Short mmCIF file of C-alpha atoms in Angstrom, two decimals:
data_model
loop_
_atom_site.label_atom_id
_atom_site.label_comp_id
_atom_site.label_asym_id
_atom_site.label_seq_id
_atom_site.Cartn_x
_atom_site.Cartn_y
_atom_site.Cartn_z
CA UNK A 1 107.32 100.42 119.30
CA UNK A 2 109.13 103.09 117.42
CA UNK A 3 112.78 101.85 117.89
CA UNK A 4 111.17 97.82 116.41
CA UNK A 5 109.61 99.54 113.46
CA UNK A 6 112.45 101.84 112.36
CA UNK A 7 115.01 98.85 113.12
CA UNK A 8 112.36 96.73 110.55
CA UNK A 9 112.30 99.70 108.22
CA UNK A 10 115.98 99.78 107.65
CA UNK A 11 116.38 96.36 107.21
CA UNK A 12 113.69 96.12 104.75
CA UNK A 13 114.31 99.69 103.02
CA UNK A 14 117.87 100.25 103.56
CA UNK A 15 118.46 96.78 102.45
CA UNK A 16 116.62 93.59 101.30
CA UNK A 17 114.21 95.70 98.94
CA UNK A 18 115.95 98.21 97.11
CA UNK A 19 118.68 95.46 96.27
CA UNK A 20 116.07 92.85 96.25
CA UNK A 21 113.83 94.73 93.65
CA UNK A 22 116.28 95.42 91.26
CA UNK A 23 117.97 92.17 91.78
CA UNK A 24 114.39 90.04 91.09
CA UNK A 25 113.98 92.92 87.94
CA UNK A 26 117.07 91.94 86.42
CA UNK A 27 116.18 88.31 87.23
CA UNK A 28 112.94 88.43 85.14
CA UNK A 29 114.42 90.60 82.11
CA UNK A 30 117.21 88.08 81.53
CA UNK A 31 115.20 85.21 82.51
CA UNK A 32 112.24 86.05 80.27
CA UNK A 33 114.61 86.79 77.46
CA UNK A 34 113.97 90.97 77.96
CA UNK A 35 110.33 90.34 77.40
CA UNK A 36 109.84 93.85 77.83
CA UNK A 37 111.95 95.11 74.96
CA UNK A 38 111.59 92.10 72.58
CA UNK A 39 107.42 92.25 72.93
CA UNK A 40 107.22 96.21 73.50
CA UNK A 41 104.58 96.25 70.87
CA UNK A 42 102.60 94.14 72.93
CA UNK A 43 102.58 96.64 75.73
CA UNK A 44 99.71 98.88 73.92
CA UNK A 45 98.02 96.09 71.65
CA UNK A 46 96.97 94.38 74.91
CA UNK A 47 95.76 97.84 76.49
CA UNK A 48 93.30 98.34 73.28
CA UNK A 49 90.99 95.20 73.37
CA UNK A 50 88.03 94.54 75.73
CA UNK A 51 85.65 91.21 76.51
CA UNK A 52 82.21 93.05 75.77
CA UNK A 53 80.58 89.30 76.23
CA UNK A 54 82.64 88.81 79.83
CA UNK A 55 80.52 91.22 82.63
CA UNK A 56 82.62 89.85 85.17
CA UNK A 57 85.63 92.24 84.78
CA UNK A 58 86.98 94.98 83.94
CA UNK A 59 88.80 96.40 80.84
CA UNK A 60 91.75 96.41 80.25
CA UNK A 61 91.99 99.90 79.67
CA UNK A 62 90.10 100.54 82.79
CA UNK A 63 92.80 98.62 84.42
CA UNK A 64 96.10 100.01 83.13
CA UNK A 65 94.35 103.33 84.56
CA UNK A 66 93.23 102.36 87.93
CA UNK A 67 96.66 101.17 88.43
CA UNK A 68 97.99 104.26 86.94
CA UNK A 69 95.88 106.03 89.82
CA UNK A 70 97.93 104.32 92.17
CA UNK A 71 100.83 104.64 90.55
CA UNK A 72 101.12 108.11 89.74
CA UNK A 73 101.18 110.27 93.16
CA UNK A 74 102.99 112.38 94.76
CA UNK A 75 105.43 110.80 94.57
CA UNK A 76 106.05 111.70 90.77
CA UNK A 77 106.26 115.27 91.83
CA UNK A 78 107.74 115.64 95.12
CA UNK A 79 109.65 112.24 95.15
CA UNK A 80 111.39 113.06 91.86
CA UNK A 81 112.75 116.78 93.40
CA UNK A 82 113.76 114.30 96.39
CA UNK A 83 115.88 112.47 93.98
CA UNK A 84 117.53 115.09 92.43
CA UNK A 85 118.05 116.96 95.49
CA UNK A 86 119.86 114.45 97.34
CA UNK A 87 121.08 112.61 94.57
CA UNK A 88 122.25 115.14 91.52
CA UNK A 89 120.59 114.75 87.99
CA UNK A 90 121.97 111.71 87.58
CA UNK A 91 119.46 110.05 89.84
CA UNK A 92 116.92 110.57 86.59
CA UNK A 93 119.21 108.61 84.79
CA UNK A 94 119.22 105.33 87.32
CA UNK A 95 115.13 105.75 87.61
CA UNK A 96 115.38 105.34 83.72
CA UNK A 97 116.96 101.81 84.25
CA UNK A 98 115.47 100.65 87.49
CA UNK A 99 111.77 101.15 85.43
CA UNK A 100 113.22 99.37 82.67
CA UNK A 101 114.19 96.21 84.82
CA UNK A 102 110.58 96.86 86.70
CA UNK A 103 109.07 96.52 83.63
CA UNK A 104 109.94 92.61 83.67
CA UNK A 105 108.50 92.33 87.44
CA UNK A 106 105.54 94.09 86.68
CA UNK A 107 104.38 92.05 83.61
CA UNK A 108 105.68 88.77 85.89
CA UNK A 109 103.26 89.60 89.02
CA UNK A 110 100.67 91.02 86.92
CA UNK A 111 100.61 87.72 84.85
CA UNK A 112 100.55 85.42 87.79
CA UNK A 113 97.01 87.57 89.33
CA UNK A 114 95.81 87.25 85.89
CA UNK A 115 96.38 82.96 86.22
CA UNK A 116 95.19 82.48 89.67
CA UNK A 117 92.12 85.02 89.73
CA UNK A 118 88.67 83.84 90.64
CA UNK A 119 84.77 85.02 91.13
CA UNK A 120 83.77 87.00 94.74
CA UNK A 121 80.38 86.12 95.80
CA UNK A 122 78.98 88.76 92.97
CA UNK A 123 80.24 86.64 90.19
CA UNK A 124 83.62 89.67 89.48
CA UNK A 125 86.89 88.85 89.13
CA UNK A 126 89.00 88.99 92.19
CA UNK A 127 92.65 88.25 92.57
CA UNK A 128 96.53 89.16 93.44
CA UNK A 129 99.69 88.44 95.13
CA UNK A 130 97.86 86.52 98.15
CA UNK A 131 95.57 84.79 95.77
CA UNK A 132 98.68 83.04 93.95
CA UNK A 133 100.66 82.54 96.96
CA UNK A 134 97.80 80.94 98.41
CA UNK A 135 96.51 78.62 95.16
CA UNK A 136 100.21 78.77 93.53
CA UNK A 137 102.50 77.98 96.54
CA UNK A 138 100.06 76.44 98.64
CA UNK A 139 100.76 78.89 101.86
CA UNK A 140 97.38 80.83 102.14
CA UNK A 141 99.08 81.69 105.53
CA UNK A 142 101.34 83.96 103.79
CA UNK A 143 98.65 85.20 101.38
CA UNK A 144 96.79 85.82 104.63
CA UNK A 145 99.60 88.56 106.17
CA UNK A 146 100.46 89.87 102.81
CA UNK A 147 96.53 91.12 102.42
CA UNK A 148 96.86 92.23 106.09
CA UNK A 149 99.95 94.51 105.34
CA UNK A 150 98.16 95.60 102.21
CA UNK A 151 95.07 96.78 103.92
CA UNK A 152 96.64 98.82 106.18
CA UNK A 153 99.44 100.54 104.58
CA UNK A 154 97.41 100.81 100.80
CA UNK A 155 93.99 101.32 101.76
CA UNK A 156 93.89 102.93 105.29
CA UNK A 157 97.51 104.58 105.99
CA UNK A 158 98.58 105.40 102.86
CA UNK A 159 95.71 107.17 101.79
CA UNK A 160 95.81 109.34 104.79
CA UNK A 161 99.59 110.60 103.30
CA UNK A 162 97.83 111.52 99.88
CA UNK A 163 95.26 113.46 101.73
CA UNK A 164 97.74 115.34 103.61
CA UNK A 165 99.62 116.08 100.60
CA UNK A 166 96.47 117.61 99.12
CA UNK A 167 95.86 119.33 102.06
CA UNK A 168 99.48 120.89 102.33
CA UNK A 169 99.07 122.14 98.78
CA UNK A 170 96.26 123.48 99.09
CA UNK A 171 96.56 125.76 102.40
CA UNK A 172 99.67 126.65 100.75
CA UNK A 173 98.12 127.58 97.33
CA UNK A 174 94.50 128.64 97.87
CA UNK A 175 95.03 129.26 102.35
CA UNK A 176 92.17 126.62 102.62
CA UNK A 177 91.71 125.17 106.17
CA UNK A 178 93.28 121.28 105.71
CA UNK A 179 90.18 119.81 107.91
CA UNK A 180 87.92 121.42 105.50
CA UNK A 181 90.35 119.95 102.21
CA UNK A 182 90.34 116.56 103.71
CA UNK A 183 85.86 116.78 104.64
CA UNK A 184 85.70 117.92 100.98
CA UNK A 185 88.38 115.05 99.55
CA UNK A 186 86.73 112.13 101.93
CA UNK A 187 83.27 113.19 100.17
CA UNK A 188 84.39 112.92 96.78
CA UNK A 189 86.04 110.08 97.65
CA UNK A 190 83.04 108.02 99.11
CA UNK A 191 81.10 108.87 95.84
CA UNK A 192 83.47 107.21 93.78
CA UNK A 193 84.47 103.92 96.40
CA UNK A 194 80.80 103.51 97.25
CA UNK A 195 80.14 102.57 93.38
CA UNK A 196 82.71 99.64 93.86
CA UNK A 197 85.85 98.54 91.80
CA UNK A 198 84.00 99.32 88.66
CA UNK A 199 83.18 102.69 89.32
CA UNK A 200 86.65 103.21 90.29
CA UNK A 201 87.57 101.83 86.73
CA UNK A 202 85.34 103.99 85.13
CA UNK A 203 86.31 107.25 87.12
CA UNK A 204 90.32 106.63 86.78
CA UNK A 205 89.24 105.99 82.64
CA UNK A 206 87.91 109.37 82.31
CA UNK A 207 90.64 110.79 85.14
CA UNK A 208 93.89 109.68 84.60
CA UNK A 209 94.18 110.27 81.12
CA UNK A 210 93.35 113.59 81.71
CA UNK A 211 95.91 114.07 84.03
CA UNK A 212 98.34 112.43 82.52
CA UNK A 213 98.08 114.73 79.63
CA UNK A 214 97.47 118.18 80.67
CA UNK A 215 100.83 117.02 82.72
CA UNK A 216 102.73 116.29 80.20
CA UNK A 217 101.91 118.94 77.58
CA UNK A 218 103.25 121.23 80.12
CA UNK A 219 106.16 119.35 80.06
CA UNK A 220 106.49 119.29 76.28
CA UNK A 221 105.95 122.74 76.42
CA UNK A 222 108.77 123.23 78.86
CA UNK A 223 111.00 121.36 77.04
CA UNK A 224 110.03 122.87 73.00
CA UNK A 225 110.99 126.09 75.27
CA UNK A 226 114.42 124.97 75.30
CA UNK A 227 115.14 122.68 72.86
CA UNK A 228 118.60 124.01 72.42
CA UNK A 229 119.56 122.59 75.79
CA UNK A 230 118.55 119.31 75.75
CA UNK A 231 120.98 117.45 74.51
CA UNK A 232 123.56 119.31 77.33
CA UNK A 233 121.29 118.69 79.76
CA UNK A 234 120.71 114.57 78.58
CA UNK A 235 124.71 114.54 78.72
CA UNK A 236 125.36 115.97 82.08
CA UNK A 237 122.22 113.39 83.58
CA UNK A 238 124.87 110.65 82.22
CA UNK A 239 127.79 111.81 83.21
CA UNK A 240 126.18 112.46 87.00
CA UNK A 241 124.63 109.24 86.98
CA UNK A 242 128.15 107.79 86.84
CA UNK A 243 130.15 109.93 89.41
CA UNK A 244 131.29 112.54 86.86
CA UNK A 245 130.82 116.06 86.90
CA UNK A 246 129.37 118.11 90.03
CA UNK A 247 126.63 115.48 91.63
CA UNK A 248 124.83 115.72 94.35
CA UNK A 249 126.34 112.69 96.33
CA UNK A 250 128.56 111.29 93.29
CA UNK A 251 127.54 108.11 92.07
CA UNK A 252 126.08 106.27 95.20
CA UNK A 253 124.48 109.51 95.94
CA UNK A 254 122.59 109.45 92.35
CA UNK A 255 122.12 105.43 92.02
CA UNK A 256 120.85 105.01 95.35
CA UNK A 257 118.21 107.66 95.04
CA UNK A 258 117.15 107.37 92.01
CA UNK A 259 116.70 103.54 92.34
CA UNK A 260 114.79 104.17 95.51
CA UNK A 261 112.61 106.69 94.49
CA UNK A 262 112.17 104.75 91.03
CA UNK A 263 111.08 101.54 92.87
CA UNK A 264 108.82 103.96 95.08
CA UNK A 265 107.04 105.77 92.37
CA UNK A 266 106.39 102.38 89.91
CA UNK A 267 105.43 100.06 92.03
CA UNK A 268 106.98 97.20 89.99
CA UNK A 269 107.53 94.20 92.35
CA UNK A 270 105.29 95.59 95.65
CA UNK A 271 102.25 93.26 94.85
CA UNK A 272 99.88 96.24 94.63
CA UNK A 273 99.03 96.66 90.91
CA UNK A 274 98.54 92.39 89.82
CA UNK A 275 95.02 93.41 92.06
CA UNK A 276 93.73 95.17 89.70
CA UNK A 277 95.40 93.10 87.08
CA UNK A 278 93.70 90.22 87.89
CA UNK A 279 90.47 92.22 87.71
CA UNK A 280 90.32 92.44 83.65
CA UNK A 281 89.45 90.32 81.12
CA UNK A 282 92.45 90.23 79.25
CA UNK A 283 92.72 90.68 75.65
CA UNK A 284 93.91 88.13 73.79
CA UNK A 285 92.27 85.55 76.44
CA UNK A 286 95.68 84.83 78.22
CA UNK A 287 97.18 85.38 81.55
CA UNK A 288 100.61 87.13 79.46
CA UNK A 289 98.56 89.90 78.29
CA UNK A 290 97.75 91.73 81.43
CA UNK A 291 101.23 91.54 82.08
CA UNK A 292 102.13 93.26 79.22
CA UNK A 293 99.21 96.38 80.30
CA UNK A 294 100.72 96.64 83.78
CA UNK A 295 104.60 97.34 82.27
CA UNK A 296 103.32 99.55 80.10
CA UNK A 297 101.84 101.14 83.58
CA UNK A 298 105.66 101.76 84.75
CA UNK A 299 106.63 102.68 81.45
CA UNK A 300 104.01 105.43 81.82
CA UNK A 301 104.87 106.37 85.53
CA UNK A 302 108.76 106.68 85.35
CA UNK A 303 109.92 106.88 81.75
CA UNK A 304 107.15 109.74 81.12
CA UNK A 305 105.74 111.62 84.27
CA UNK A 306 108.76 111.12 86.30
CA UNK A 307 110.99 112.20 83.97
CA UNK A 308 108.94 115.22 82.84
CA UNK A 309 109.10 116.27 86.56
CA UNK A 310 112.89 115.79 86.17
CA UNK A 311 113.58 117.76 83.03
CA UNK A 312 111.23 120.36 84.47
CA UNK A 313 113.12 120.91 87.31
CA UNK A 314 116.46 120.90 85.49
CA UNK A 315 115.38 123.15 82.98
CA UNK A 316 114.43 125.83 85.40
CA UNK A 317 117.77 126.52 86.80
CA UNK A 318 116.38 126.50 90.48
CA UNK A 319 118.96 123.84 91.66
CA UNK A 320 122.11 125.28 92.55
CA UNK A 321 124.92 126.34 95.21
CA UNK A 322 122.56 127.36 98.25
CA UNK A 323 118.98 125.81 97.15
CA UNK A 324 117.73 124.62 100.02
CA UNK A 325 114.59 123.79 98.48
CA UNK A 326 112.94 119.88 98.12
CA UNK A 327 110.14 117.64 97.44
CA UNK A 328 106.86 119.87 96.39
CA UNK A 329 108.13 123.31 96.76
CA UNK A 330 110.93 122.48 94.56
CA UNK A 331 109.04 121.53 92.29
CA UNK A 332 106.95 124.39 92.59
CA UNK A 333 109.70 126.96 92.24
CA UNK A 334 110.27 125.11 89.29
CA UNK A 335 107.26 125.14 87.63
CA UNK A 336 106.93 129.33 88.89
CA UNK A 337 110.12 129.78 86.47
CA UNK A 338 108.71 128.00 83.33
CA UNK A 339 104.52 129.17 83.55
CA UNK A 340 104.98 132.64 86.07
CA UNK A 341 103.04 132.85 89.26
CA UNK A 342 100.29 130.17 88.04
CA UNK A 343 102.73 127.50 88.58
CA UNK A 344 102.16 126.85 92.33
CA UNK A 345 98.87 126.70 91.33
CA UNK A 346 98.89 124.12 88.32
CA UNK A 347 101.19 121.97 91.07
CA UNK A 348 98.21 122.58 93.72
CA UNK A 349 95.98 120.85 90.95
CA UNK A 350 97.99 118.32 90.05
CA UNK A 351 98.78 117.07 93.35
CA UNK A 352 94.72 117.24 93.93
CA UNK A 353 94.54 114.69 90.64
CA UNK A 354 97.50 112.81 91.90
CA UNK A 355 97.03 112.25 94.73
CA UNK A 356 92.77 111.53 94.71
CA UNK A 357 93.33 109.18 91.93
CA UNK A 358 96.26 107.69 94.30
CA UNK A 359 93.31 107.02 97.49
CA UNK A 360 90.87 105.28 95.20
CA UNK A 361 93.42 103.02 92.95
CA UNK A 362 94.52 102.02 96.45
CA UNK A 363 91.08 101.09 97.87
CA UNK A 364 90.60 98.66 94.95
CA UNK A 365 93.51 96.91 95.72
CA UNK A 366 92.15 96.77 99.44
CA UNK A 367 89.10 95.30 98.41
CA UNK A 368 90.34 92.49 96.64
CA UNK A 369 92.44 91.69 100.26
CA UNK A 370 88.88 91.77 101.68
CA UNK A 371 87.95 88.90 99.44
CA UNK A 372 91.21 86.89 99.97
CA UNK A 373 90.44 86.92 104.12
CA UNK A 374 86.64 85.93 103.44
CA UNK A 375 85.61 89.35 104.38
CA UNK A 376 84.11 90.22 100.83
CA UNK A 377 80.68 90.68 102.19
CA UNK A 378 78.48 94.03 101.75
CA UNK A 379 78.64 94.66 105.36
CA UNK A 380 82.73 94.09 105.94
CA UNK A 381 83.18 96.44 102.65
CA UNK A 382 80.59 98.92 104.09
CA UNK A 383 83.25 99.25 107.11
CA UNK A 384 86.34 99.22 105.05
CA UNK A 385 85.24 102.17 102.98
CA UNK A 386 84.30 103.92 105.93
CA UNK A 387 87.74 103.56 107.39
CA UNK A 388 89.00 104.75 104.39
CA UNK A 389 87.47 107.93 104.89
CA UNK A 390 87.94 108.51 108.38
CA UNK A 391 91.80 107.78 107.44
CA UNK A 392 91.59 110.36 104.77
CA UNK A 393 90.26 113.33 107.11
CA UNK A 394 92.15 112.51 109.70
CA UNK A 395 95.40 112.47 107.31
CA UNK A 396 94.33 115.85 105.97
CA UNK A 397 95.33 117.79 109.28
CA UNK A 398 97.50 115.12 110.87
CA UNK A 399 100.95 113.84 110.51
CA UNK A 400 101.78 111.32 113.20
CA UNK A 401 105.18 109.64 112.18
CA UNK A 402 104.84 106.36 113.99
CA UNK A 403 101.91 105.71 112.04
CA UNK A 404 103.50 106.22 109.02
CA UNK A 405 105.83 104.56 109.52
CA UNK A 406 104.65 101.59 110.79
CA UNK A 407 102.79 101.61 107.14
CA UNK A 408 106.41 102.03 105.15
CA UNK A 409 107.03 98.54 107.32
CA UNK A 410 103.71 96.52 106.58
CA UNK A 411 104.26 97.75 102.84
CA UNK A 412 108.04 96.38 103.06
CA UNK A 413 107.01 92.97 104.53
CA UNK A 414 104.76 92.79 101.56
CA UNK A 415 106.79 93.51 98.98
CA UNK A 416 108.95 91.07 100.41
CA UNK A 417 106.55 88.23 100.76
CA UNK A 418 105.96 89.03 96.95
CA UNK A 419 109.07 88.60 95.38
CA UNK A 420 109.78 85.56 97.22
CA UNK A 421 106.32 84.36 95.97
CA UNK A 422 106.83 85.30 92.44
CA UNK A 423 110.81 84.09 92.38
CA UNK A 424 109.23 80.68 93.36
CA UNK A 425 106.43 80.99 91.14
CA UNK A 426 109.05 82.28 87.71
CA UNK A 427 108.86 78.86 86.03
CA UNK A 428 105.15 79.19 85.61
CA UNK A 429 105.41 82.88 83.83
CA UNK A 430 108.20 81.92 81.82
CA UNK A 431 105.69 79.11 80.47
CA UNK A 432 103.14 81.36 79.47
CA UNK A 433 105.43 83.94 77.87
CA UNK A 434 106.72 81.07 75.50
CA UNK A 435 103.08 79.92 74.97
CA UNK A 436 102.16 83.58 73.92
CA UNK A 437 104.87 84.31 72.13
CA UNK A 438 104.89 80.97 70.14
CA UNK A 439 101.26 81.78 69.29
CA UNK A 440 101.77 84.81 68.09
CA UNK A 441 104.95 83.35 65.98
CA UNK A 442 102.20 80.78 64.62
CA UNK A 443 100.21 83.71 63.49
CA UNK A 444 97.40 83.04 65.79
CA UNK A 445 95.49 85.47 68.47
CA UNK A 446 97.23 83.95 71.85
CA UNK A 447 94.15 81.94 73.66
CA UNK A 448 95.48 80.24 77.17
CA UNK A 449 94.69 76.47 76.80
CA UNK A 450 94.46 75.32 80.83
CA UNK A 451 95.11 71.54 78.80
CA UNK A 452 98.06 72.60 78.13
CA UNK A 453 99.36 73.46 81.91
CA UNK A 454 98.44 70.33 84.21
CA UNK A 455 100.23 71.06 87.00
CA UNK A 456 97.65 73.58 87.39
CA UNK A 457 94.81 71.56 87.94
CA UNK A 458 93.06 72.53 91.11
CA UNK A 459 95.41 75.71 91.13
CA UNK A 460 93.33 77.78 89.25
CA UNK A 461 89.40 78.47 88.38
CA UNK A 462 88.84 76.49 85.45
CA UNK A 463 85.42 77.63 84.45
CA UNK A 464 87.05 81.49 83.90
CA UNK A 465 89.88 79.36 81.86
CA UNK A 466 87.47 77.08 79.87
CA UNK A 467 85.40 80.14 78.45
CA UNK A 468 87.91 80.09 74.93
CA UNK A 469 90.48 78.12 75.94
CA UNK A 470 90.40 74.10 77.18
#
């Protein structure tokens, strides 16, 4: 199997999807009429307002932070030094852009979960990529592998990668046994999935903030510490970024990595975070406005956490003639030079934050699979969560590459699936964005009128549609 699933992975990673993404993201920016510069406000009003009345979802707060959980990994620590490693400091630069074009595909797949969502058998809000392939494209065949390849590269195989991560940092930190890490990991782990997709939404509300801020108040730190050098530093990322000066690969080098590890880290365009998109009730009452939470959720990811990592690393002077160092312990030696010896330790943590909130943002998006293939019930749940931690013990101490890789290729047939889907599908969000931005032009709070869209009818669940808009 190993010479079919590393022929599959370069065709889908070494071509179709880091061209395709960036290709689809310029697609939607121009397309939409750069819908996420023109409307940037819109990016935190919709984040602020909640349904109280609607019990069915979540907020959507809650959900710009449970995809945030997913999101925000490893990745943004150990995939950044990656980047810069093999790619100079101009690969920051080209994650800059490819984020900016994700922005578009995010809000685009986010706002097509949001349209085609509908009620599991508890009466919550369930939805996603296979939902609207299924109901918007009328092939729940495809819907039907996309939530198989999401299932087992986001909510079994993937999560056993963040718990080795922890587990890595940890013996390497602390010299705790990994089996023990991954025991003690799995356990918090089945407190939080056990409590479902809203106690998931409540834990990443209180968690990723957090996080996310202790994170990058070390990174403001770091960078008040040498103010002086920024704007050098800002001008040689530019100048790398375009072949010029000493990169690390020239310009290929830089573009290629940093869109690759950009597309990695956000998300924007895989089809994981419209599942938890389609799990809030939006505010204003309209499909657009989740799409505007979920680019401010690669906003977040790349243009803030990624490129702290980024200037933290540059700033440290630990790159250079002879470094051999990448991914975490770069970082690490990084971090050692800016806060002394407590620096693998603060990395340790963060990884621990990272990466846990990573495992349980990426069981919620399993669950909602679960619902797509009619296996939504208590007792099919009951076995996916206990697969889930099985998968994170066993990650903890193991590191079987076939595995893993046979995970990079389920997750790059389902990206692929997705932008197809949501190419096909572009007509219908560039409809909405008019009708929201035309409302808000008018003066009015946007409300989605399903009236208003009949080639929909039958598409979508009109009784969540009909609640304030006809």
């Amino acid at each position: 199997m190993d010479p079919v699933i590393n022929f599959l992975n370069d065709i889908f990673w070494g071509y179709v999807l880091i061209y395709g993404l960036l290709a689809v993201g310029l697609f939607f920016t121009i397309r939409l009429g750069f819908v996420q510069f023109v409307h940037f406000p819109e990016l935190f009003k919709s984040v602020m307002g909640s349904k109280d009345n609607d019990k069915s979802g979540i907020t959507p707060f809650q959900a710009l932070c449970t995809s945030l959980a997913s999101r925000v990994g490893t990745g943004n620590l150990a995939g950044v030094a990656v980047a810069l490693y093999l790619g100079g400091p101009g690969a920051l630069f080209w994650m800059w852009m490819v984020a900016l074009v994700g922005m578009a595909t995010a809000y685009a797949e986010s706002t097509l979960a949001q349209l085609y969502k509908t009620r599991n058998e508890d009466g919550d809000y369930r939805g996603g990529p296979a939902f609207y392939i299924a109901q918007g494209l009328g092939a729940p065949w495809a819907g039907g592998v996309f939530s198989v390849c999401l299932i087992l590269a986001f909510g079994l195989v993937f999560n056993a990668v963040q718990a080795n991560s922890i587990a890595d940092a940890f013996q390497g930190a602390f010299g705790f046994d990994k089996l023990w890490v991954g025991v003690a990991v799995a356990a918090l782990t089945a407190i939080v999935i056990f409590g479902g997709i809203k106690q998931i939404a409540r834990v990443a509300e209180l968690l990723v903030p957090f996080m996310a801020v202790v994170y990058l108040a070390v990174a403001l730190f770091v960078v008040f510490s040498h103010l002086g050098e920024i704007p050098g530093l800002l001008g040689m990322i530019v100048q790398n970024a375009f072949g010029l000066g000493a990169a690390a690969g020239g310009i290929t080098g830089a573009m290629l990595n940093g869109i690759k590890r950009g597309l990695f880290s956000n998300e924007a365009g895989m089809g994981s975070a419209p599942n938890i998109a389609a799990v809030a009730t939006p505010n204003p009452h309209h499909p657009s406005s989740q799409g505007f939470v979920q680019a401010l959720g690669v906003f977040i990811d790349t243009l803030l956490i990624c490129t702290a990592t980024g200037l933290m690393i540059l700033l440290s002077g630990v790159m250079g003639p002879g470094n051999e160092l990448t991914g975490t312990p770069l970082t690490q030696a990084a971090m050692t030079v800016h806060i002394g010896s407590a620096g693998q330790y603060f990395v340790a943590i963060a990884i621990l934050f990272f990466a846990f909130t990573s495992i349980i943002g990426n069981y919620s998006y399993a669950e909602n699979a679960m619902t797509f293939l009619k296996l939504g019930s208590r007792r099919w749940i009951a076995a996916l969560r206990l697969a889930v931690l099985a998968m994170v013990i066993w990650g903890a101490y193991e590191s079987v590459a076939t595995v893993f890789n046979a995970a990079d290729a389920s997750m790059g047939l389902m990206a692929t699936v997705n932008l197809i889907a949501i190419v096909m599908l572009s007509g219908t969000v560039a409809k909405l964005t008019k009708d929201y931005a035309d409302q808000r032009k008018a003066g009015t709070v946007p409300v989605f009128h399903a009236a208003d869209y009949p080639e929909l009818a039958g598409k979508i669940d009109g009784t969540i549609w009909t609640r304030d808009g006809q």
